[in-house]
Short mmCIF file of C-alpha atoms in Angstrom, two decimals:
data_model
loop_
_atom_site.label_atom_id
_atom_site.label_comp_id
_atom_site.label_asym_id
_atom_site.label_seq_id
_atom_site.Cartn_x
_atom_site.Cartn_y
_atom_site.Cartn_z
CA MET A 251 2.41 24.45 -20.65
CA LYS A 252 -1.03 23.83 -20.56
CA THR A 253 -3.64 25.12 -17.68
CA THR A 254 -6.35 22.12 -17.57
CA MET A 255 -4.96 18.19 -17.56
CA LYS A 256 -7.19 15.30 -17.06
CA GLY A 257 -7.82 14.08 -13.59
CA LEU A 258 -9.99 10.94 -11.57
CA VAL A 259 -12.13 13.60 -9.55
CA TYR A 260 -13.97 11.87 -6.47
CA GLY A 261 -17.71 12.91 -6.75
CA GLY A 262 -19.08 10.83 -3.76
CA PRO A 263 -19.67 7.46 -2.66
CA GLY A 264 -20.21 4.84 -5.82
CA LYS A 265 -19.41 8.34 -8.02
CA ILE A 266 -16.13 8.82 -10.00
CA GLU A 267 -15.20 10.00 -13.67
CA LEU A 268 -12.59 11.09 -15.18
CA LYS A 269 -13.27 14.95 -16.21
CA GLU A 270 -10.79 18.21 -17.70
CA ILE A 271 -9.46 19.92 -14.34
CA PRO A 272 -7.47 22.56 -13.29
CA VAL A 273 -3.47 21.56 -13.76
CA PRO A 274 -1.92 22.20 -10.31
CA THR A 275 0.16 25.74 -8.90
CA LEU A 276 2.44 25.75 -6.01
CA ILE A 277 1.16 27.19 -3.62
CA LYS A 278 4.10 27.48 -1.07
CA PRO A 279 7.38 27.38 -1.91
CA THR A 280 8.19 23.64 -0.92
CA ASP A 281 5.93 22.65 -3.08
CA ALA A 282 6.90 20.93 -6.21
CA LEU A 283 4.89 20.01 -9.34
CA VAL A 284 5.57 16.74 -11.34
CA LYS A 285 4.58 15.46 -14.42
CA VAL A 286 2.99 12.02 -13.64
CA LEU A 287 4.59 9.09 -15.81
CA LYS A 288 3.00 5.92 -14.04
CA THR A 289 0.45 5.22 -11.37
CA THR A 290 -1.69 2.46 -10.04
CA ILE A 291 -4.93 2.11 -7.91
CA CYS A 292 -4.67 1.00 -3.87
CA GLY A 293 -7.02 -0.46 -1.98
CA THR A 294 -7.44 2.31 -0.45
CA ASP A 295 -8.95 4.85 -3.72
CA LEU A 296 -11.54 1.53 -3.35
CA GLY A 297 -12.21 2.41 -0.16
CA ILE A 298 -12.73 6.02 -0.41
CA LEU A 299 -15.00 5.00 -3.50
CA HIS A 300 -17.11 2.89 -1.50
CA GLY A 301 -17.37 6.04 1.20
CA LYS A 302 -15.30 3.99 3.53
CA SER A 303 -12.90 7.25 4.49
CA PRO A 304 -15.40 10.22 4.56
CA LEU A 305 -13.00 13.06 5.17
CA CYS A 306 -12.32 12.46 0.74
CA LEU A 307 -14.68 15.21 -0.65
CA PRO A 308 -16.40 15.14 -3.15
CA GLY A 309 -14.23 17.01 -6.01
CA THR A 310 -11.06 15.76 -4.96
CA THR A 311 -8.33 14.02 -8.04
CA LEU A 312 -7.46 10.78 -6.51
CA GLY A 313 -4.11 8.60 -6.44
CA HIS A 314 -1.47 8.48 -3.82
CA GLU A 315 1.42 6.06 -5.39
CA GLY A 316 3.49 7.23 -9.11
CA ILE A 317 6.54 8.10 -10.70
CA GLY A 318 6.66 11.77 -12.55
CA MET A 319 8.92 14.09 -13.77
CA ILE A 320 9.70 17.46 -11.94
CA GLU A 321 8.17 20.22 -14.32
CA GLU A 322 8.24 23.59 -11.47
CA VAL A 323 10.18 23.38 -7.02
CA GLY A 324 9.55 26.07 -5.02
CA SER A 325 11.96 28.15 -3.79
CA ALA A 326 12.59 26.36 -0.95
CA VAL A 327 12.81 22.68 -2.39
CA ARG A 328 16.65 22.28 -1.71
CA ASN A 329 17.16 18.49 -3.28
CA PHE A 330 15.06 18.54 -6.60
CA LYS A 331 15.73 20.37 -10.08
CA LYS A 332 13.03 20.52 -12.78
CA GLY A 333 13.60 17.42 -14.64
CA ASP A 334 14.32 15.01 -11.76
CA HIS A 335 12.26 11.43 -12.16
CA VAL A 336 11.38 10.62 -8.53
CA ILE A 337 9.27 8.18 -7.17
CA ILE A 338 6.30 10.15 -4.90
CA SER A 339 5.61 8.55 -1.79
CA CYS A 340 2.46 8.30 -0.61
CA ILE A 341 2.82 10.02 2.84
CA THR A 342 3.36 14.08 2.65
CA ALA A 343 6.40 14.52 5.27
CA ASP A 344 7.46 17.89 6.86
CA GLY A 345 10.40 17.08 8.43
CA SER A 346 10.03 18.95 11.33
CA CYS A 347 7.46 18.34 12.80
CA GLU A 348 7.09 16.22 16.20
CA TYR A 349 5.63 13.12 14.66
CA CYS A 350 8.18 13.57 11.75
CA LYS A 351 10.91 13.65 13.89
CA LYS A 352 10.16 9.89 15.70
CA GLN A 353 9.46 8.80 12.09
CA MET A 354 5.83 8.75 11.95
CA TYR A 355 5.87 10.79 8.63
CA GLY A 356 2.28 8.60 8.29
CA HIS A 357 0.61 11.11 11.93
CA CYS A 358 3.14 14.78 9.77
CA GLU A 359 1.19 17.61 10.99
CA ASP A 360 1.03 19.32 8.48
CA GLY A 361 1.08 16.23 5.98
CA GLY A 362 1.09 11.96 6.56
CA TRP A 363 -2.02 11.17 4.42
CA ILE A 364 -2.97 13.86 2.22
CA LEU A 365 -2.71 12.84 -2.18
CA GLY A 366 -5.81 11.88 -3.21
CA TYR A 367 -7.49 11.92 0.34
CA LEU A 368 -6.98 15.19 1.49
CA ILE A 369 -6.07 17.33 -1.25
CA ASN A 370 -5.52 16.45 -4.80
CA GLY A 371 -3.31 13.62 -6.06
CA THR A 372 -1.83 11.43 -8.83
CA GLN A 373 -4.95 10.19 -11.12
CA ALA A 374 -3.97 12.99 -12.78
CA GLU A 375 -1.75 14.28 -15.75
CA TYR A 376 -0.06 16.64 -13.38
CA VAL A 377 0.23 16.85 -9.31
CA ARG A 378 1.23 19.28 -6.60
CA ILE A 379 3.29 17.46 -3.80
CA PRO A 380 4.24 19.20 -0.26
CA HIS A 381 7.22 19.29 0.94
CA ALA A 382 8.92 17.83 -1.87
CA ASP A 383 11.74 17.72 -0.03
CA ASN A 384 11.00 14.99 2.23
CA SER A 385 8.05 13.41 -0.04
CA LEU A 386 10.04 12.62 -3.34
CA TYR A 387 12.88 10.84 -3.62
CA HIS A 388 15.38 10.65 -6.81
CA VAL A 389 14.62 7.50 -9.55
CA PRO A 390 18.15 5.78 -10.19
CA ALA A 391 19.28 6.61 -14.12
CA GLY A 392 18.32 3.13 -15.74
CA SER A 393 15.56 2.24 -12.40
CA ASP A 394 12.64 -0.04 -14.11
CA GLU A 395 9.79 2.74 -13.79
CA GLU A 396 6.81 0.40 -13.08
CA SER A 397 8.43 -1.50 -10.70
CA LEU A 398 9.61 1.41 -8.57
CA VAL A 399 5.83 2.65 -8.22
CA MET A 400 5.35 -0.05 -6.04
CA ILE A 401 7.69 1.52 -3.59
CA SER A 402 5.01 4.51 -3.27
CA ASP A 403 2.60 2.70 -0.91
CA ILE A 404 2.27 -1.18 -1.69
CA LEU A 405 6.08 -1.95 -0.50
CA PRO A 406 6.63 -0.27 2.94
CA THR A 407 3.42 -0.74 4.01
CA GLY A 408 3.42 -4.22 3.36
CA HIS A 409 6.55 -4.57 5.07
CA GLU A 410 5.98 -1.90 7.96
CA ILE A 411 2.73 -2.00 9.25
CA GLY A 412 2.38 -6.39 8.10
CA VAL A 413 6.19 -7.69 9.03
CA LEU A 414 8.33 -5.24 11.52
CA ASN A 415 4.52 -4.78 13.43
CA GLY A 416 4.61 -8.48 13.16
CA CYS A 417 8.48 -8.80 14.45
CA VAL A 418 8.91 -11.25 12.18
CA LYS A 419 12.06 -13.32 12.73
CA PRO A 420 14.10 -15.89 11.36
CA GLY A 421 12.70 -19.74 12.32
CA ASP A 422 8.85 -18.19 12.34
CA THR A 423 5.82 -19.17 11.48
CA ILE A 424 3.73 -16.94 9.84
CA ALA A 425 0.47 -16.90 7.87
CA ILE A 426 -0.59 -14.47 5.81
CA VAL A 427 -4.26 -13.30 5.94
CA GLY A 428 -5.66 -11.64 2.13
CA SER A 429 -3.26 -12.14 -1.05
CA GLY A 430 -4.02 -8.86 -2.16
CA PRO A 431 -1.56 -6.67 -3.23
CA ILE A 432 -0.57 -6.10 0.40
CA GLY A 433 -0.36 -9.13 1.57
CA MET A 434 1.93 -9.66 -1.53
CA SER A 435 4.26 -7.53 -0.59
CA ALA A 436 4.14 -8.77 2.85
CA LEU A 437 4.84 -12.09 1.57
CA LEU A 438 8.05 -10.96 -0.60
CA THR A 439 8.83 -8.54 2.19
CA ALA A 440 9.17 -11.51 5.28
CA GLN A 441 11.25 -13.78 3.52
CA PHE A 442 14.28 -10.83 4.31
CA TYR A 443 13.96 -12.32 7.48
CA SER A 444 14.50 -15.70 6.97
CA PRO A 445 11.00 -17.44 8.58
CA ALA A 446 10.68 -21.13 8.41
CA LYS A 447 7.42 -21.16 6.75
CA ILE A 448 4.64 -18.97 5.47
CA TYR A 449 1.34 -19.67 4.40
CA MET A 450 -1.05 -17.57 2.80
CA ILE A 451 -5.08 -17.74 2.95
CA ASP A 452 -7.78 -16.69 0.66
CA LEU A 453 -10.35 -17.28 -1.04
CA ASP A 454 -8.76 -16.74 -4.25
CA GLU A 455 -7.37 -19.71 -6.15
CA ASN A 456 -5.57 -18.05 -8.64
CA ARG A 457 -3.66 -15.18 -6.02
CA LEU A 458 -3.16 -18.22 -3.96
CA GLU A 459 -1.09 -19.95 -7.12
CA GLN A 460 0.72 -17.10 -7.69
CA ALA A 461 1.76 -16.83 -3.27
CA LYS A 462 3.51 -19.98 -4.00
CA LYS A 463 5.87 -18.14 -6.71
CA PHE A 464 6.27 -15.70 -4.68
CA GLY A 465 7.73 -17.48 -1.41
CA ALA A 466 4.46 -18.83 0.08
CA THR A 467 5.11 -22.41 1.75
CA ASP A 468 2.05 -23.06 2.50
CA THR A 469 -1.31 -21.81 1.46
CA ILE A 470 -5.37 -22.53 2.62
CA ASN A 471 -8.50 -21.51 0.85
CA SER A 472 -10.72 -20.44 3.37
CA ALA A 473 -13.65 -21.54 0.87
CA LYS A 474 -13.00 -24.48 0.61
CA GLU A 475 -11.73 -25.78 4.02
CA ASP A 476 -11.51 -24.28 7.78
CA ALA A 477 -7.60 -21.88 7.96
CA ILE A 478 -7.74 -22.11 11.68
CA LYS A 479 -8.64 -25.71 12.41
CA ARG A 480 -5.98 -25.94 9.30
CA ILE A 481 -3.56 -24.22 10.45
CA MET A 482 -4.39 -25.31 14.63
CA ALA A 483 -3.94 -28.89 13.52
CA GLU A 484 -0.23 -28.42 11.00
CA THR A 485 1.50 -26.33 14.21
CA LYS A 486 1.75 -27.00 17.94
CA ASP A 487 -0.46 -24.01 19.12
CA GLY A 488 -0.42 -21.27 16.04
CA VAL A 489 1.61 -18.95 14.24
CA ASP A 490 4.02 -16.75 15.53
CA VAL A 491 2.86 -14.03 13.39
CA ALA A 492 -0.37 -13.41 12.10
CA ILE A 493 -0.43 -10.78 9.99
CA GLU A 494 -4.11 -9.22 8.56
CA ALA A 495 -4.07 -7.78 4.59
CA VAL A 496 -7.69 -7.60 4.55
CA GLY A 497 -9.59 -5.16 6.30
CA SER A 498 -12.19 -7.55 6.85
CA PRO A 499 -14.46 -8.94 10.57
CA ALA A 500 -13.69 -12.59 8.95
CA THR A 501 -10.04 -11.87 8.54
CA PHE A 502 -9.40 -10.95 11.57
CA ASN A 503 -10.88 -13.22 12.79
CA ILE A 504 -8.95 -15.82 11.61
CA CYS A 505 -5.41 -14.02 12.78
CA GLN A 506 -6.74 -13.40 16.45
CA ASN A 507 -7.63 -17.41 16.51
CA ILE A 508 -4.03 -18.87 15.32
CA VAL A 509 -2.12 -16.51 16.74
CA ARG A 510 -0.03 -18.58 19.26
CA PRO A 511 0.94 -17.16 22.93
CA GLY A 512 3.49 -14.79 22.85
CA GLY A 513 2.62 -14.01 19.45
CA HIS A 514 2.13 -11.34 17.00
CA LEU A 515 -0.47 -10.23 15.45
CA ALA A 516 0.13 -7.70 12.74
CA ASN A 517 -3.77 -6.04 10.82
CA ILE A 518 -2.52 -3.87 8.06
CA GLY A 519 -6.30 -4.38 6.99
CA VAL A 520 -8.26 -1.20 6.41
CA HIS A 521 -11.80 -2.29 8.47
CA GLY A 522 -14.12 0.16 7.79
CA HIS A 523 -16.38 -2.03 10.19
CA SER A 524 -16.06 -2.78 14.49
CA VAL A 525 -14.14 -6.50 14.80
CA ASP A 526 -15.07 -8.49 17.68
CA LEU A 527 -12.18 -8.63 19.50
CA GLN A 528 -11.26 -12.25 22.22
CA ILE A 529 -9.57 -9.79 24.68
CA GLN A 530 -11.59 -12.50 26.97
CA ASN A 531 -9.15 -15.41 25.22
CA LEU A 532 -6.13 -13.19 24.54
CA TRP A 533 -5.15 -10.93 27.11
CA ILE A 534 -3.59 -14.41 29.33
CA GLN A 535 -1.81 -16.08 26.03
CA ASN A 536 1.55 -12.41 25.63
CA ILE A 537 -1.18 -10.91 22.70
CA THR A 538 0.67 -8.76 21.15
CA ILE A 539 -2.13 -6.43 18.21
CA THR A 540 -0.88 -3.55 16.05
CA MET A 541 -1.93 -1.89 13.62
CA GLY A 542 -1.92 1.37 11.53
CA LEU A 543 -1.06 3.65 8.65
CA VAL A 544 2.22 3.61 7.42
CA ASN A 545 5.06 5.73 7.62
CA THR A 546 7.50 4.94 3.74
CA ASN A 547 10.12 5.68 6.43
CA THR A 548 11.81 2.15 4.67
CA ILE A 549 11.64 3.80 1.51
CA PRO A 550 15.33 3.74 1.15
CA MET A 551 16.14 0.37 1.96
CA LEU A 552 13.02 -1.28 -0.49
CA LEU A 553 14.80 0.30 -2.98
CA LYS A 554 17.95 -0.55 -2.53
CA THR A 555 16.83 -3.55 -2.56
CA VAL A 556 14.85 -3.73 -5.45
CA LEU A 557 17.58 -2.02 -7.31
CA SER A 558 19.64 -4.93 -6.50
CA GLY A 559 17.51 -7.43 -7.36
CA LYS A 560 17.04 -9.25 -4.35
CA ILE A 561 13.05 -8.70 -4.32
CA ASN A 562 11.01 -8.19 -8.05
CA PRO A 563 7.83 -6.39 -7.50
CA LYS A 564 7.10 -5.98 -11.10
CA GLN A 565 5.51 -9.19 -10.43
CA LEU A 566 2.83 -7.87 -9.14
CA ILE A 567 1.65 -5.65 -11.43
CA THR A 568 -0.89 -7.94 -14.42
CA HIS A 569 -2.60 -5.08 -15.83
CA HIS A 570 -1.78 -1.37 -17.85
CA PHE A 571 -4.30 0.92 -19.14
CA LYS A 572 -3.80 4.21 -20.67
CA LEU A 573 -5.20 7.42 -17.91
CA ASP A 574 -7.81 7.95 -20.90
CA ASP A 575 -9.43 4.29 -19.18
CA ILE A 576 -9.25 4.35 -16.25
CA LEU A 577 -12.46 3.81 -15.47
CA GLN A 578 -12.30 0.52 -17.26
CA ALA A 579 -9.04 0.33 -14.73
CA TYR A 580 -11.17 0.16 -12.33
CA GLU A 581 -13.68 -2.28 -13.38
CA VAL A 582 -10.90 -4.49 -13.05
CA PHE A 583 -8.71 -3.65 -9.86
CA GLY A 584 -12.24 -3.96 -8.50
CA ASN A 585 -13.27 -7.11 -10.20
CA ALA A 586 -10.22 -8.94 -9.18
CA ALA A 587 -10.96 -12.35 -8.54
CA LYS A 588 -13.09 -12.33 -12.13
CA GLU A 589 -9.71 -10.04 -13.92
CA LYS A 590 -6.90 -12.36 -12.35
CA ALA A 591 -6.15 -8.38 -11.47
CA MET A 592 -3.28 -7.81 -8.57
CA LYS A 593 -1.74 -4.53 -9.58
CA VAL A 594 -3.20 -1.99 -12.34
CA ILE A 595 -0.19 0.27 -14.08
CA ILE A 596 -2.16 3.74 -15.79
CA ALA A 597 -0.04 5.90 -17.96
CA PRO A 598 -0.52 8.92 -19.97
#
């Protein structure tokens, strides 16, 4: 096996470079070495690039999503072997700490979100996966790899932090602010629970057109009309669930102004700045506000829904690149409106 590989290395805010770097080696007996077959770019990767995540140090290989083939396993790995086809979870979990026992894998005391953030990640030819038994999932024979890349992060994030935290119920009217990949994932998985009406709110007309194809009943281009006024005019007193899927003060403000008494505001977006919480108005309305980091405990269920054809996350993929062209992939993904980009797939 070769000793060096290509990997996308973070060099500090605004700096990334595809470099020749050492192939990872196993550090602990619970590790696995995975050859990356497909990966993608997340909005969180852009956040790191833009300086939103100061704990990510220069020299880190980015990326936390992917499909791969196991090259080597440590002596303590029981559920996987060399040659196994696997989904890489964006969350690393030891399975035994206090948080893991509560299924709060995102807060694992020896893991959590570390791939491509605190340790080297998946935007490379190979990646070391700690706690492999709890951080990898078998790919069923005959599965579509590209669809399953979406299970690494965006589908469970939209589902857990948006839909489940927002307590979406049959008959609800919901609004999703932001129709990027995470907002679209919330849109796809919200339909498990049969809401009566789903508003999608965005500035990008192309994405709103896509949202209609994915199941949105109504769309609002907030660059062309006041989303708050429109929703308050078309509902009795607001939406049952408002899902924030951008991570900006403006989009959070829309959410807190459209949620009805007794409703839920579920914040998925990663915020780099404080927001103006209108608590003086919200407290008397019995509003529940939630936010959080994905735990990925719904990956097994989501895998079944994808395999059964209940949802088709492959429709979120708009572009394909080779690893050699990953800098161009970042340009396209970072200029999504201009490029009409959603998710990109990167292969060796």
